[in-house]
Amino acid sequence: MPQQPARFGEITGIRPGHEFRNRLELWSAGVHRQTQAGISARQGQGAESIVVSGGYEDDLDQGTWLLYTGKGGRSAETGKQVADQTLTGSNLELARNQVLGLPIRVTRKVTENGLTFYRYGGLYRVSSYWQEQGRSGYKIWRFRLEMLPDELFSEAEVAVTATPDLFQAEEPVAAYNPAPRRLITTLRIVRDTAVSRQVKQLYSYQCQVCATRLNSAAGPYAEAAHVQPLGAPHHGPDVLSNVLCLCPNHHILFDLGSFAVRNDFSLLGLDGRLTLHRQHRLEPLFLKYHREHYFRATEATSAAE
Amino acid sequence: MPQQPARFGEITGIRPGHEFRNRLELWSAGVHRQTQAGISARQGQGAESIVVSGGYEDDLDQGTWLLYTGKGGRSAETGKQVADQTLTGSNLELARNQVLGLPIRVTRKVTENGLTFYRYGGLYRVSSYWQEQGRSGYKIWRFRLEMLPDELFSEAEVAVTATPDLFQAEEPVAAYNPAPRRLITTLRIVRDTAVSRQVKQLYSYQCQVCATRLNSAAGPYAEAAHVQPLGAPHHGPDVLSNVLCLCPNHHILFDLGSFAVRNDFSLLGLDGRLTLHRQHRLEPLFLKYHREHYFRATEATSAAE
């Protein structure tokens, strides 16, 4: 991968719906800086753009959100998956977009009236990623991309449009600083359901992993993680047996697959076990789903001694 | 305050723009269940709705977001602030909406062509609250409300419309469960700027308070807190001297005013001091702003021994 700095955000003058005749035009406009590959990324910096062309049998495009399959393991001749994909290269860069909260430009290859062209779709965020067995039987990496909500809070500092000229920040910057100063990105959205609120009450807002409770003048704060996530394509249910009450730190670690829970409720990737309330029955099938799709052995937390 | 369960979310059939002739109609429709008060809340459960009537000299309404002043300390005769407000009663319930991530129905009192009526504005979230000196010189509590982003991810589980009939969840629930099963609320949105990314690089994603670093297969995760917040009415700048690199737990505690930083960088509300990189100069004016507007002495975290 070339090592020029990655460019995130919208390209000036190119709004969702803008059409390009071919990949070369898309490349010249700066929207997608690869002429063949579906992902344009810079090593260690994240993925700046993708082209969705239905090239993978496992893709799913719902407009405001889509499932994108990673690269690798595909036969050039048949277009089918013939080997496992790994979380390396462009796939790893796409995953970085989630932890770094970076937007990704999405362009779609479109065929209408016998004509094939490319339509820019706008900015999306990578909300989650996981591995699963594709229809071919081989492991694939899947990324869920969601359209960035319209920036309703229309003040100067939330301008999402970025011009390439602004990419040099004026103050001394660390080596990695791809975004212009006016680009505010959504790093993380935490949602709650009625069942989330139930489980937090049950544990008095204490984390089932570390027993921490965050207190504030307006009451305690905790987050609930759905073990098998809600929504397509996971369709985990919103029930008590599918949620954990966690502090924000452990919620993120759980979502990112840095730790998981065994069927006997001991922890994978961390020492110890979950604290379980006698009224809280966790369903092992959901725990297994999370282990298989999310857990990546890694050193979950580190701290200076 | 009456002790029936609070009702959150939209009232069936009443969409933004719906007009009501007077407060009695608004009350009968269930949109705002108080005939005089500006805030409708149930003790310990949060605030279900407000009426914005410009009754307070410090209010500011920008449509997609607004600043709402708390209750109390106002003279019935002059309408002016004559005493400090406290974070109790309805004010405390409004603050709970933030930590609990509950939506609030906003209705505006409108005068057009000599007629006064009420227009329902939709669902908002309480994104932050703080105290300051009002124009009167007395302390007031201020709440920033932001319109909930359109739910773009239109699948069954993100339906924000709730019917009162569904408020009884089918499974046994904890005492506090005001929301119907299909109501998904936004608990927290974490945003990032270019400067946020800089400060995280500077600290190698380690929390300046507790030195924790969260690791994942796609890289480390940390959050940046703007000491004096961005956006109106705080207008804190997006500069290195106004940000802290924090783990999610300490970021929330900071935003909620459970701890603060003294000008000598020792901590208020927690033991110890901030870790400071030699290239990171924190501006005491911003630290002071946060202390004065947000810090509420409380036991920041607790854990079972």
XYZ file of C-alpha atoms in Angstrom, chain B residues 23-167:
145
model
C -51.997 23.281 27.771
C -55.131 21.296 28.569
C -55.198 19.713 25.101
C -51.503 18.971 25.380
C -52.129 17.294 28.719
C -55.114 15.236 27.494
C -53.125 13.964 24.560
C -50.546 12.663 26.997
C -47.768 14.714 25.426
C -47.103 16.809 28.533
C -48.708 15.614 31.699
C -48.583 18.846 33.648
C -51.013 21.696 33.091
C -48.770 24.484 34.390
C -45.212 23.289 34.964
C -42.648 23.356 32.197
C -41.192 19.957 33.110
C -43.157 16.737 33.487
C -41.196 14.120 35.399
C -41.655 11.253 37.813
C -39.441 11.161 40.847
C -36.377 9.007 40.277
C -37.427 8.145 36.726
C -36.346 11.119 34.660
C -38.231 13.802 32.738
C -40.681 12.664 30.082
C -41.442 16.016 28.515
C -40.944 19.760 28.610
C -42.710 22.838 27.298
C -40.420 25.555 26.015
C -42.140 28.865 26.470
C -39.364 31.376 26.680
C -40.369 31.936 30.278
C -36.787 32.088 31.438
C -34.521 34.910 30.396
C -31.644 32.507 29.786
C -33.303 30.106 27.365
C -32.071 29.764 23.797
C -33.868 27.820 21.089
C -32.070 26.856 17.896
C -34.566 24.322 16.641
C -32.429 21.219 16.317
C -30.897 22.027 19.681
C -31.856 24.250 22.541
C -30.717 25.430 25.918
C -33.270 24.964 28.621
C -33.064 26.547 32.029
C -34.043 24.578 35.099
C -36.790 25.368 37.551
C -36.737 27.302 40.742
C -35.674 30.607 42.190
C -37.960 32.660 39.969
C -40.246 35.396 41.180
C -43.870 34.723 40.271
C -44.529 38.465 39.909
C -41.599 39.638 37.838
C -40.645 36.366 36.135
C -37.017 37.065 36.965
C -34.490 34.883 38.762
C -34.295 35.942 42.411
C -32.520 32.983 44.032
C -30.113 30.162 43.122
C -31.501 27.018 41.508
C -30.579 23.615 42.903
C -30.122 20.228 41.264
C -33.187 18.777 42.932
C -36.762 17.997 41.964
C -37.478 18.430 38.251
C -33.983 19.708 37.579
C -32.522 16.494 38.946
C -34.968 14.457 36.868
C -33.844 16.274 33.699
C -30.238 15.495 34.583
C -31.179 11.837 34.959
C -32.214 11.770 31.291
C -28.586 12.167 30.381
C -27.148 9.394 32.516
C -30.051 7.115 31.630
C -30.140 8.059 27.958
C -33.866 8.708 27.969
C -35.591 10.782 25.288
C -37.662 13.804 26.208
C -40.702 15.153 24.320
C -40.281 18.834 23.523
C -43.234 21.116 22.880
C -42.969 24.789 22.085
C -45.352 27.562 23.027
C -45.737 29.551 19.813
C -47.308 32.898 18.964
C -48.152 33.426 15.298
C -50.567 36.020 13.863
C -51.620 37.017 17.333
C -52.597 33.451 18.232
C -50.842 31.493 20.954
C -50.756 27.722 20.712
C -48.441 24.747 21.289
C -46.462 22.859 18.706
C -44.928 19.453 19.436
C -41.293 19.462 18.336
C -40.277 15.837 18.623
C -37.907 13.756 20.691
C -34.689 15.167 22.033
C -31.929 13.867 24.233
C -30.308 15.702 27.138
C -26.742 15.811 25.956
C -25.259 17.777 28.828
C -26.090 19.999 31.776
C -24.133 22.392 33.974
C -24.525 25.289 36.315
C -23.679 28.905 35.682
C -24.532 32.373 36.709
C -27.603 33.557 34.887
C -28.023 37.103 33.664
C -29.709 37.807 36.969
C -26.539 36.950 38.870
C -28.078 33.882 40.490
C -27.026 30.295 39.802
C -29.106 28.500 37.240
C -28.959 24.970 35.897
C -28.797 24.736 32.146
C -29.558 21.756 29.974
C -28.551 21.294 26.386
C -31.124 19.315 24.454
C -30.413 17.948 20.997
C -32.903 16.557 18.549
C -32.475 12.820 18.254
C -30.896 11.956 14.927
C -33.356 10.508 12.435
C -33.201 6.823 12.851
C -31.615 5.977 9.532
C -31.089 2.341 10.339
C -34.676 1.514 9.686
C -35.185 -1.909 11.053
C -37.798 -3.101 13.482
C -35.618 -2.770 16.520
C -34.985 0.931 16.110
C -38.617 2.034 16.026
C -38.752 5.057 18.276
C -42.525 5.330 18.186
C -44.003 3.808 21.286
C -47.613 3.151 22.175
C -48.607 3.438 25.817
C -50.062 -0.089 25.662
C -46.629 -1.584 25.249
C -45.289 -0.052 28.408
